[in-house]
Amino acid sequence: MGRISRRTFTLAALSTLATASGAASGAVSAAASGAVSGAASGAASAKASGAASVTASAPGTASAADAAMRGVWLATVSNRDWPSRPGLTAAEQRGELTAHLDTAVRHGLNTVVFQVRPTADALWPSPYEPWSQYLTGTQGQDPGWDPLGTAVREAHARGLQLHAWFNPYRIANHADPSLLTPSHPARTHPDWVVPYGGRLYYNPGLPDVRAFVQQAMLDAVARYPVDAVHFDDYFYPYPVAGQSFDDDFAYDRYGSAFATRAAWRRDNIDKLVKEMAAAVKKVRPGTLFGVSPFGVWRNAATDPRGSDTQAGVQTYDDLHADTRTWVREHWIDYLAPQQYWNIGFALADYAKLVDWWAGVAQGTATRLYIGEALYKAGAAGQPAAWQDPAELSRHLTLAARHPQVRGHMFFAAGDMARDPVGAMARVTADHYRQPAKPPL
């Protein structure tokens, strides 16, 4: 996640209509331009269907005893939200961090999802991976304080939950291993690394990689009383036109039992999820494990069980993440699909997707939260729907019709602090006047 990763590919994924076979085309160029084709028609469709007339619930109607997720992502990759730039003093970094926590409290939230392992690095004194370059500007350099430990302590002091957000396989947003600190595991184990799309990734098909990344992440769980472990939408990387992810060696060695490479890749990710879920419970009982995937599992044109969407990316086929199964089988405690499109958007209507995910979660023990695109509200280049300060508030009103939806998470903290058109202020006024505890 972050400007380079999550936001770019979320936009790219809806940039073109999927073909009958579910293939994507032109996603990268659309992402580069910062536009999603069809956005204007989606907004017009919302008005034509009457979706734009959905009104917010009466202010202050929630009971203080109600439990609902009210979360915000705090991204550190590429200094997206925090720290504002690398190289600040420890005191300056602490001040910016606590200011984000205070903003969350001011808006009636109860959870902060803090990105603590953005690129195979650490925002705590890890014995396995280097200090993050986003703190000091130099990977491996001690910042002189413990950001994760401070975040947990300060969040809890404010009545906030702190979910530790990890990216399992991303190593770097560049393709040059020599730029990594000499002791980096990716340099000491070059056979673990796959360059792809101008970036470096650990190979999910290697059991040694899967064991290592779990060990590195679980170190934070063992050290700190985090309330949850959180993965985002990155498993196998988003597809890049004209390139293939080179895992031939791993597939030849470990994939013989599978009919296709895609099935083997999904099994690799299934193993990561199941093993991590069990390990989190063992290391710190009571800690939750949640995932916030890209919002489309599969299009109905690809699979009749899929959603009424025309997404250019499908998590099952392109990221090899069978998120529907994770929910149905309760392998994870919660799912927060990134529903980053407006009501009535032609290729992926927010209303239709919330309805679809509610159906997936119905009858399961997996909690469903909805990921909300606060970053789009008032942003230049976004369609008319996102220039309306009430769009996000309408999302919460619509989602409340589904008892399976137990809250929302907003991307992201920097946008919440700026709130250029008052969209978050509107959500707070319409829905969050009374406190709510996170679902237990």
C-alpha positions as CSV (number, residue, x, y, z in Angstrom):
1,M,0.0,0.0,0.0
2,G,1.1,3.6,-0.3
3,R,1.3,6.0,-3.2
4,I,3.7,3.7,-5.1
5,S,1.9,0.5,-4.5
6,R,-1.6,0.0,-3.1
7,R,-3.1,3.2,-4.5
8,T,-1.5,2.8,-7.9
9,F,-2.7,-0.8,-8.5
10,T,-6.2,-0.2,-7.0
11,L,-6.7,2.4,-9.7
12,A,-5.0,0.3,-12.3
13,A,-7.2,-2.7,-11.6
14,L,-10.4,-1.0,-12.7
15,S,-8.8,0.8,-15.7
16,T,-10.1,-1.5,-18.3
17,L,-13.0,-3.9,-18.9
18,A,-12.1,-7.5,-18.3
19,T,-12.4,-9.7,-21.3
20,A,-14.6,-12.8,-21.2
21,S,-11.7,-14.7,-19.9
22,G,-11.0,-12.1,-17.2
23,A,-7.8,-10.8,-18.7
24,A,-6.6,-7.2,-18.0
25,S,-5.2,-4.7,-20.5
26,G,-4.0,-1.2,-20.3
27,A,-4.0,-1.1,-16.5
28,V,-0.5,0.3,-16.0
29,S,-1.0,3.3,-18.4
30,A,-4.3,4.2,-16.7
31,A,-2.6,4.1,-13.3
32,A,0.1,6.3,-14.5
33,S,-2.4,8.9,-15.6
34,G,-4.1,8.7,-12.2
35,A,-7.5,8.1,-13.9
36,V,-9.9,5.2,-14.0
37,S,-11.7,4.8,-17.3
38,G,-15.4,4.8,-17.0
39,A,-15.4,6.9,-13.8
40,A,-17.6,9.6,-15.2
41,S,-20.1,7.1,-16.6
42,G,-20.1,5.3,-13.2
43,A,-21.0,8.6,-11.4
44,A,-23.7,9.3,-14.0
45,S,-25.1,5.8,-13.4
46,A,-25.3,6.4,-9.7
47,K,-27.4,9.4,-10.2
48,A,-29.6,7.7,-12.8
49,S,-30.2,4.8,-10.5
50,G,-31.0,7.0,-7.5
51,A,-28.0,5.8,-5.5
52,A,-26.9,9.4,-5.0
53,S,-30.1,10.1,-3.1
54,V,-29.2,7.7,-0.3
55,T,-29.1,9.9,2.8
56,A,-27.0,9.5,6.0
57,S,-28.5,8.2,9.2
58,A,-29.6,10.6,11.8
59,P,-26.6,12.0,13.8
60,G,-25.7,10.4,17.1
61,T,-28.0,7.4,16.8
62,A,-25.4,4.8,17.7
63,S,-25.4,3.5,21.2
64,A,-22.2,3.7,23.2
65,A,-22.5,0.0,23.8
66,D,-22.4,-0.8,20.1
67,A,-19.4,-2.6,18.8
68,A,-18.1,-1.6,15.3
69,M,-14.7,-1.3,13.6
70,R,-13.8,2.3,13.0
71,G,-10.3,2.1,11.7
72,V,-7.7,4.1,9.8
73,W,-4.6,2.9,7.9
74,L,-1.3,4.7,8.8
75,A,1.0,4.0,5.9
76,T,4.8,4.3,6.1
77,V,5.9,3.0,2.7
78,S,7.6,5.9,0.8
79,N,6.6,8.1,3.8
80,R,3.1,8.1,2.5
81,D,1.5,9.2,5.9
82,W,4.3,9.0,8.4
83,P,6.9,10.2,9.0
84,S,6.4,13.1,6.8
85,R,9.9,12.7,5.5
86,P,12.9,10.6,6.5
87,G,15.6,12.0,8.7
88,L,13.4,13.8,11.3
89,T,14.6,13.7,14.9
90,A,13.1,11.1,17.2
91,A,11.1,13.8,18.9
92,E,9.7,15.1,15.7
93,Q,8.8,11.6,14.6
94,R,7.1,10.9,17.9
95,G,5.2,14.1,17.7
96,E,3.9,13.3,14.2
97,L,2.9,9.8,15.2
98,T,0.9,10.9,18.3
99,A,-0.7,13.6,16.2
100,H,-2.1,10.9,13.9
101,L,-3.4,9.0,16.9
102,D,-5.1,12.1,18.3
103,T,-6.7,12.8,14.9
104,A,-8.2,9.3,15.0
105,V,-9.6,9.9,18.4
106,R,-11.0,13.2,17.4
107,H,-13.0,11.5,14.5
108,G,-14.4,8.9,16.8
109,L,-12.3,6.0,15.6
110,N,-11.2,3.1,17.7
111,T,-8.4,1.4,15.7
112,V,-5.2,2.4,13.9
113,V,-3.6,0.0,11.4
114,F,0.1,0.9,11.6
115,Q,2.4,-0.3,8.7
116,V,5.4,-1.7,10.5
117,R,7.1,-3.8,7.8
118,P,6.6,-1.9,4.6
119,T,9.5,-3.4,2.5
120,A,11.1,-6.4,4.2
121,D,12.3,-4.0,6.9
122,A,11.2,-3.0,10.4
123,L,9.9,-0.2,12.5
124,W,11.1,-1.9,15.7
125,P,14.5,-3.3,16.7
126,S,14.2,-6.6,14.7
127,P,16.9,-9.2,14.9
128,Y,15.9,-10.5,11.5
129,E,15.5,-7.4,9.2
130,P,17.0,-3.9,9.0
131,W,15.5,-0.7,10.3
132,S,13.3,0.9,7.7
133,Q,14.9,3.5,5.4
134,Y,11.7,5.5,5.8
135,L,12.8,6.6,9.3
136,T,16.3,7.9,8.8
137,G,16.8,7.8,5.0
138,T,19.3,5.0,5.4
139,Q,18.2,1.4,5.6
140,G,19.5,-0.3,8.7
141,Q,20.2,2.9,10.6
142,D,18.9,3.0,14.2
143,P,16.4,5.9,14.6
144,G,17.1,6.2,18.3
145,W,13.7,5.1,19.4
146,D,11.1,2.3,19.0
147,P,8.2,3.4,16.8
148,L,6.1,0.3,17.1
149,G,6.6,0.1,20.9
150,T,5.6,3.7,21.2
151,A,2.7,3.3,18.8
152,V,1.2,0.4,20.9
153,R,1.7,2.3,24.2
154,E,0.3,5.6,23.0
155,A,-2.6,4.1,21.1
156,H,-3.7,2.0,24.1
157,A,-3.4,5.1,26.3
158,R,-5.9,6.8,24.0
159,G,-8.3,3.9,24.0
160,L,-7.3,2.8,20.5
161,Q,-6.5,-0.6,19.3
162,L,-3.2,-1.0,17.4
163,H,-3.1,-3.5,14.5
164,A,0.4,-4.2,13.2
165,W,0.4,-4.1,9.4
166,F,2.9,-6.2,7.5
167,N,3.6,-6.7,3.8
168,P,4.8,-10.3,3.6
169,Y,6.8,-10.5,0.3
170,R,7.7,-7.0,-0.9
171,I,11.4,-6.4,-0.6
172,A,11.9,-3.1,-2.4
173,N,10.3,-0.6,-4.7
174,H,13.3,-0.8,-7.0
175,A,15.1,-3.7,-8.7
176,D,18.7,-3.2,-7.5
177,P,19.7,-5.6,-4.7
178,S,23.0,-3.6,-4.2
179,L,20.9,-0.8,-2.8
180,L,19.8,-2.9,0.1
181,T,21.9,-2.9,3.3
182,P,24.7,-5.5,3.0
183,S,23.3,-7.6,5.8
184,H,19.8,-7.7,4.3
185,P,18.4,-11.2,4.1
186,A,17.6,-10.7,0.4
187,R,21.4,-10.2,-0.2
188,T,22.5,-13.1,1.9
189,H,19.9,-15.3,0.2
190,P,19.8,-14.1,-3.4
191,D,18.0,-17.3,-4.4
192,W,15.0,-16.1,-2.5
193,V,14.5,-13.0,-4.6
194,V,12.5,-12.4,-7.8
195,P,12.8,-9.1,-9.7
196,Y,9.5,-8.2,-11.3
197,G,8.0,-5.0,-12.6
198,G,11.0,-2.9,-11.5
199,R,10.7,-4.1,-7.9
200,L,12.1,-6.9,-5.8
201,Y,10.0,-9.6,-4.1
202,Y,10.6,-12.7,-2.0
203,N,9.5,-15.9,-3.8
204,P,6.3,-17.1,-2.2
205,G,6.9,-20.6,-3.6
206,L,9.9,-21.4,-1.5
207,P,9.1,-22.9,1.9
208,D,12.3,-21.3,3.4
209,V,10.9,-17.9,2.4
210,R,7.5,-18.6,3.9
211,A,9.2,-19.7,7.2
212,F,11.5,-16.7,7.3
213,V,8.9,-14.0,6.7
214,Q,6.6,-15.5,9.3
215,Q,9.5,-15.5,11.8
216,A,10.3,-11.9,11.0
217,M,6.7,-10.8,11.5
218,L,6.1,-12.9,14.6
219,D,9.0,-11.2,16.3
220,A,6.9,-8.1,16.6
221,V,3.9,-10.1,17.9
222,A,6.1,-11.6,20.6
223,R,7.6,-8.3,21.7
224,Y,4.5,-6.1,21.8
225,P,0.8,-6.4,22.9
226,V,-0.6,-5.6,19.4
227,D,-4.3,-6.2,19.1
228,A,-4.1,-7.7,15.6
229,V,-1.8,-8.7,12.8
230,H,-2.8,-7.2,9.5
231,F,-1.9,-8.1,5.9
232,D,-2.8,-5.8,2.9
233,D,-3.5,-6.8,-0.7
234,Y,0.0,-7.9,-1.7
235,F,0.6,-11.6,-2.1
236,Y,1.9,-12.5,-5.5
237,P,2.5,-9.1,-7.2
238,Y,-0.1,-7.3,-9.3
239,P,0.4,-8.3,-13.0
240,V,2.6,-6.2,-15.2
241,A,1.9,-6.3,-18.9
242,G,4.5,-8.2,-20.9
243,Q,6.3,-9.6,-17.9
244,S,6.2,-12.9,-16.1
245,F,7.0,-13.7,-12.4
246,D,10.0,-16.0,-12.7
247,D,9.3,-18.8,-10.2
248,D,10.2,-21.7,-12.6
249,F,12.7,-23.2,-10.3
250,A,10.4,-23.3,-7.3
251,Y,7.5,-24.6,-9.4
252,D,9.6,-27.4,-10.8
253,R,10.8,-28.4,-7.3
254,Y,7.6,-28.0,-5.3
255,G,4.7,-27.8,-7.7
256,S,4.5,-31.3,-9.2
257,A,1.3,-32.2,-7.2
258,F,-0.7,-29.4,-8.8
259,A,-2.5,-29.4,-12.1
260,T,-1.5,-25.8,-12.8
261,R,1.0,-23.2,-11.7
262,A,-1.9,-21.0,-10.6
263,A,-3.2,-23.7,-8.3
264,W,0.2,-24.2,-6.8
265,R,0.6,-20.4,-6.3
266,R,-2.8,-20.2,-4.5
267,D,-1.7,-23.1,-2.3
268,N,1.4,-21.2,-1.3
269,I,-0.6,-18.2,-0.2
270,D,-3.2,-20.4,1.5
271,K,-0.3,-22.0,3.5
272,L,1.0,-18.6,4.5
273,V,-2.4,-17.4,5.7
274,K,-3.2,-20.6,7.6
275,E,0.2,-20.9,9.2
276,M,0.4,-17.2,10.2
277,A,-3.1,-17.4,11.7
278,A,-2.1,-20.4,13.9
279,A,1.3,-18.9,14.8
280,V,-0.2,-15.5,15.9
281,K,-2.6,-17.3,18.3
282,K,0.2,-19.4,19.7
283,V,2.7,-16.5,20.2
284,R,0.1,-14.1,21.7
285,P,-3.3,-15.7,22.4
286,G,-6.2,-13.4,21.8
287,T,-4.5,-11.4,19.0
288,L,-6.5,-11.2,15.9
289,F,-5.4,-11.8,12.3
290,G,-7.0,-9.9,9.4
291,V,-6.5,-9.2,5.7
292,S,-7.5,-6.2,3.5
293,P,-7.4,-7.6,0.0
294,F,-8.2,-5.9,-3.3
295,G,-12.0,-5.6,-3.4
296,V,-12.8,-8.1,-6.3
297,W,-12.4,-11.8,-5.7
298,R,-13.6,-12.8,-9.2
299,N,-15.9,-11.3,-11.7
300,A,-19.2,-13.2,-12.4
301,A,-18.2,-13.5,-16.0
302,T,-15.2,-15.6,-14.8
303,D,-16.9,-17.5,-12.1
304,P,-20.7,-17.6,-11.4
305,R,-19.9,-17.3,-7.7
306,G,-18.1,-14.0,-8.3
307,S,-19.4,-10.4,-8.1
308,D,-21.3,-8.4,-10.7
309,T,-18.2,-6.5,-11.7
310,Q,-15.8,-6.1,-14.6
311,A,-12.5,-5.7,-12.9
312,G,-9.3,-5.8,-14.7
313,V,-7.7,-7.6,-11.7
314,Q,-9.1,-10.5,-9.8
315,T,-7.4,-11.6,-6.6
316,Y,-8.0,-15.3,-7.2
317,D,-6.5,-15.3,-10.6
318,D,-3.9,-12.5,-10.6
319,L,-2.7,-12.3,-7.0
320,H,-3.4,-16.0,-6.3
321,A,-5.2,-15.1,-3.1
322,D,-8.5,-17.1,-2.6
323,T,-10.0,-14.5,-0.2
324,R,-13.5,-15.9,-0.5
325,T,-12.3,-19.3,0.9
326,W,-10.5,-17.6,3.7
327,V,-13.7,-16.0,4.8
328,R,-15.9,-19.1,4.3
329,E,-13.5,-21.4,6.1
330,H,-12.8,-18.8,8.9
331,W,-9.0,-19.0,8.4
332,I,-8.8,-15.4,9.3
333,D,-10.6,-13.3,12.0
334,Y,-11.6,-10.4,9.8
335,L,-11.6,-9.3,6.2
336,A,-11.6,-5.7,5.1
337,P,-11.9,-5.7,1.3
338,Q,-10.8,-2.5,-0.4
339,Q,-14.0,-1.2,-1.8
340,Y,-12.4,1.9,-3.3
341,W,-15.1,2.9,-5.8
342,N,-18.2,5.1,-5.6
343,I,-21.8,4.1,-5.4
344,G,-22.9,3.4,-9.0
345,F,-19.4,3.1,-10.5
346,A,-19.9,1.1,-13.7
347,L,-17.1,-1.4,-13.5
348,A,-17.3,-2.0,-9.7
349,D,-20.3,-0.6,-8.0
350,Y,-19.7,0.0,-4.3
351,A,-23.3,-1.1,-3.5
352,K,-23.0,-4.3,-5.4
353,L,-19.7,-5.3,-3.9
354,V,-20.8,-4.6,-0.4
355,D,-23.9,-6.8,-1.0
356,W,-21.7,-9.5,-2.5
357,W,-19.2,-9.6,0.4
358,A,-22.0,-9.5,2.9
359,G,-23.3,-12.7,1.2
360,V,-19.9,-14.3,1.4
361,A,-19.6,-13.5,5.1
362,Q,-23.1,-14.5,6.0
363,G,-23.2,-17.6,8.3
364,T,-19.4,-17.5,8.9
365,A,-17.4,-16.5,12.0
366,T,-15.2,-14.1,10.0
367,R,-15.9,-10.4,10.6
368,L,-16.5,-8.2,7.6
369,Y,-15.3,-4.6,7.6
370,I,-15.3,-2.4,4.5
371,G,-12.2,-0.6,3.3
372,E,-13.0,3.0,2.3
373,A,-11.2,5.3,-0.2
374,L,-10.9,8.4,2.0
375,Y,-7.9,9.3,-0.2
376,K,-10.2,9.9,-3.2
377,A,-12.5,12.4,-1.5
378,G,-11.8,15.8,-3.0
379,A,-8.7,14.6,-4.9
380,A,-7.8,16.1,-8.2
381,G,-8.7,13.9,-11.1
382,Q,-11.4,12.0,-9.3
383,P,-14.9,11.9,-10.8
384,A,-17.8,14.0,-9.5
385,A,-19.0,11.5,-6.9
386,W,-15.7,11.9,-5.0
387,Q,-16.0,15.7,-5.0
388,D,-19.1,15.4,-3.0
389,P,-18.3,15.5,0.8
390,A,-21.3,13.2,1.4
391,E,-20.1,10.2,-0.7
392,L,-18.3,8.4,2.1
393,S,-21.2,9.0,4.5
394,R,-23.6,7.5,2.0
395,H,-21.3,4.4,2.0
396,L,-21.7,3.9,5.7
397,T,-25.4,4.4,5.5
398,L,-25.7,1.8,2.7
399,A,-23.4,-0.7,4.4
400,A,-25.5,-0.5,7.6
401,R,-28.3,-2.3,5.7
402,H,-26.2,-5.4,5.9
403,P,-25.8,-6.9,9.4
404,Q,-22.7,-8.8,8.2
405,V,-20.8,-5.5,7.8
406,R,-19.4,-4.7,11.2
407,G,-17.5,-1.6,10.5
408,H,-15.2,0.4,8.2
409,M,-11.5,1.2,7.7
410,F,-10.4,4.4,6.0
411,F,-7.3,4.9,3.8
412,A,-5.5,6.8,5.1
413,A,-4.3,8.8,8.0
414,G,-2.7,11.6,6.0
415,D,-5.9,12.1,4.1
416,M,-7.8,12.1,7.4
417,A,-5.6,14.8,8.8
418,R,-6.0,17.0,5.7
419,D,-9.7,16.1,4.9
420,P,-9.8,18.6,2.0
421,V,-13.5,18.6,1.4
422,G,-14.7,17.6,4.8
423,A,-15.6,14.1,3.9
424,M,-14.3,12.6,7.1
425,A,-15.8,15.3,9.2
426,R,-19.1,14.4,7.5
427,V,-18.7,10.8,8.4
428,T,-18.0,11.7,12.0
429,A,-21.0,14.0,12.3
430,D,-23.4,11.5,10.6
431,H,-22.2,8.3,12.1
432,Y,-19.5,8.6,14.8
433,R,-20.9,11.0,17.4
434,Q,-21.2,8.2,20.0
435,P,-18.2,6.0,20.9
436,A,-18.0,2.4,19.8
437,K,-15.8,-0.4,20.8
438,P,-14.1,-2.6,18.2
439,P,-15.8,-5.9,17.7
440,L,-14.3,-8.6,19.9
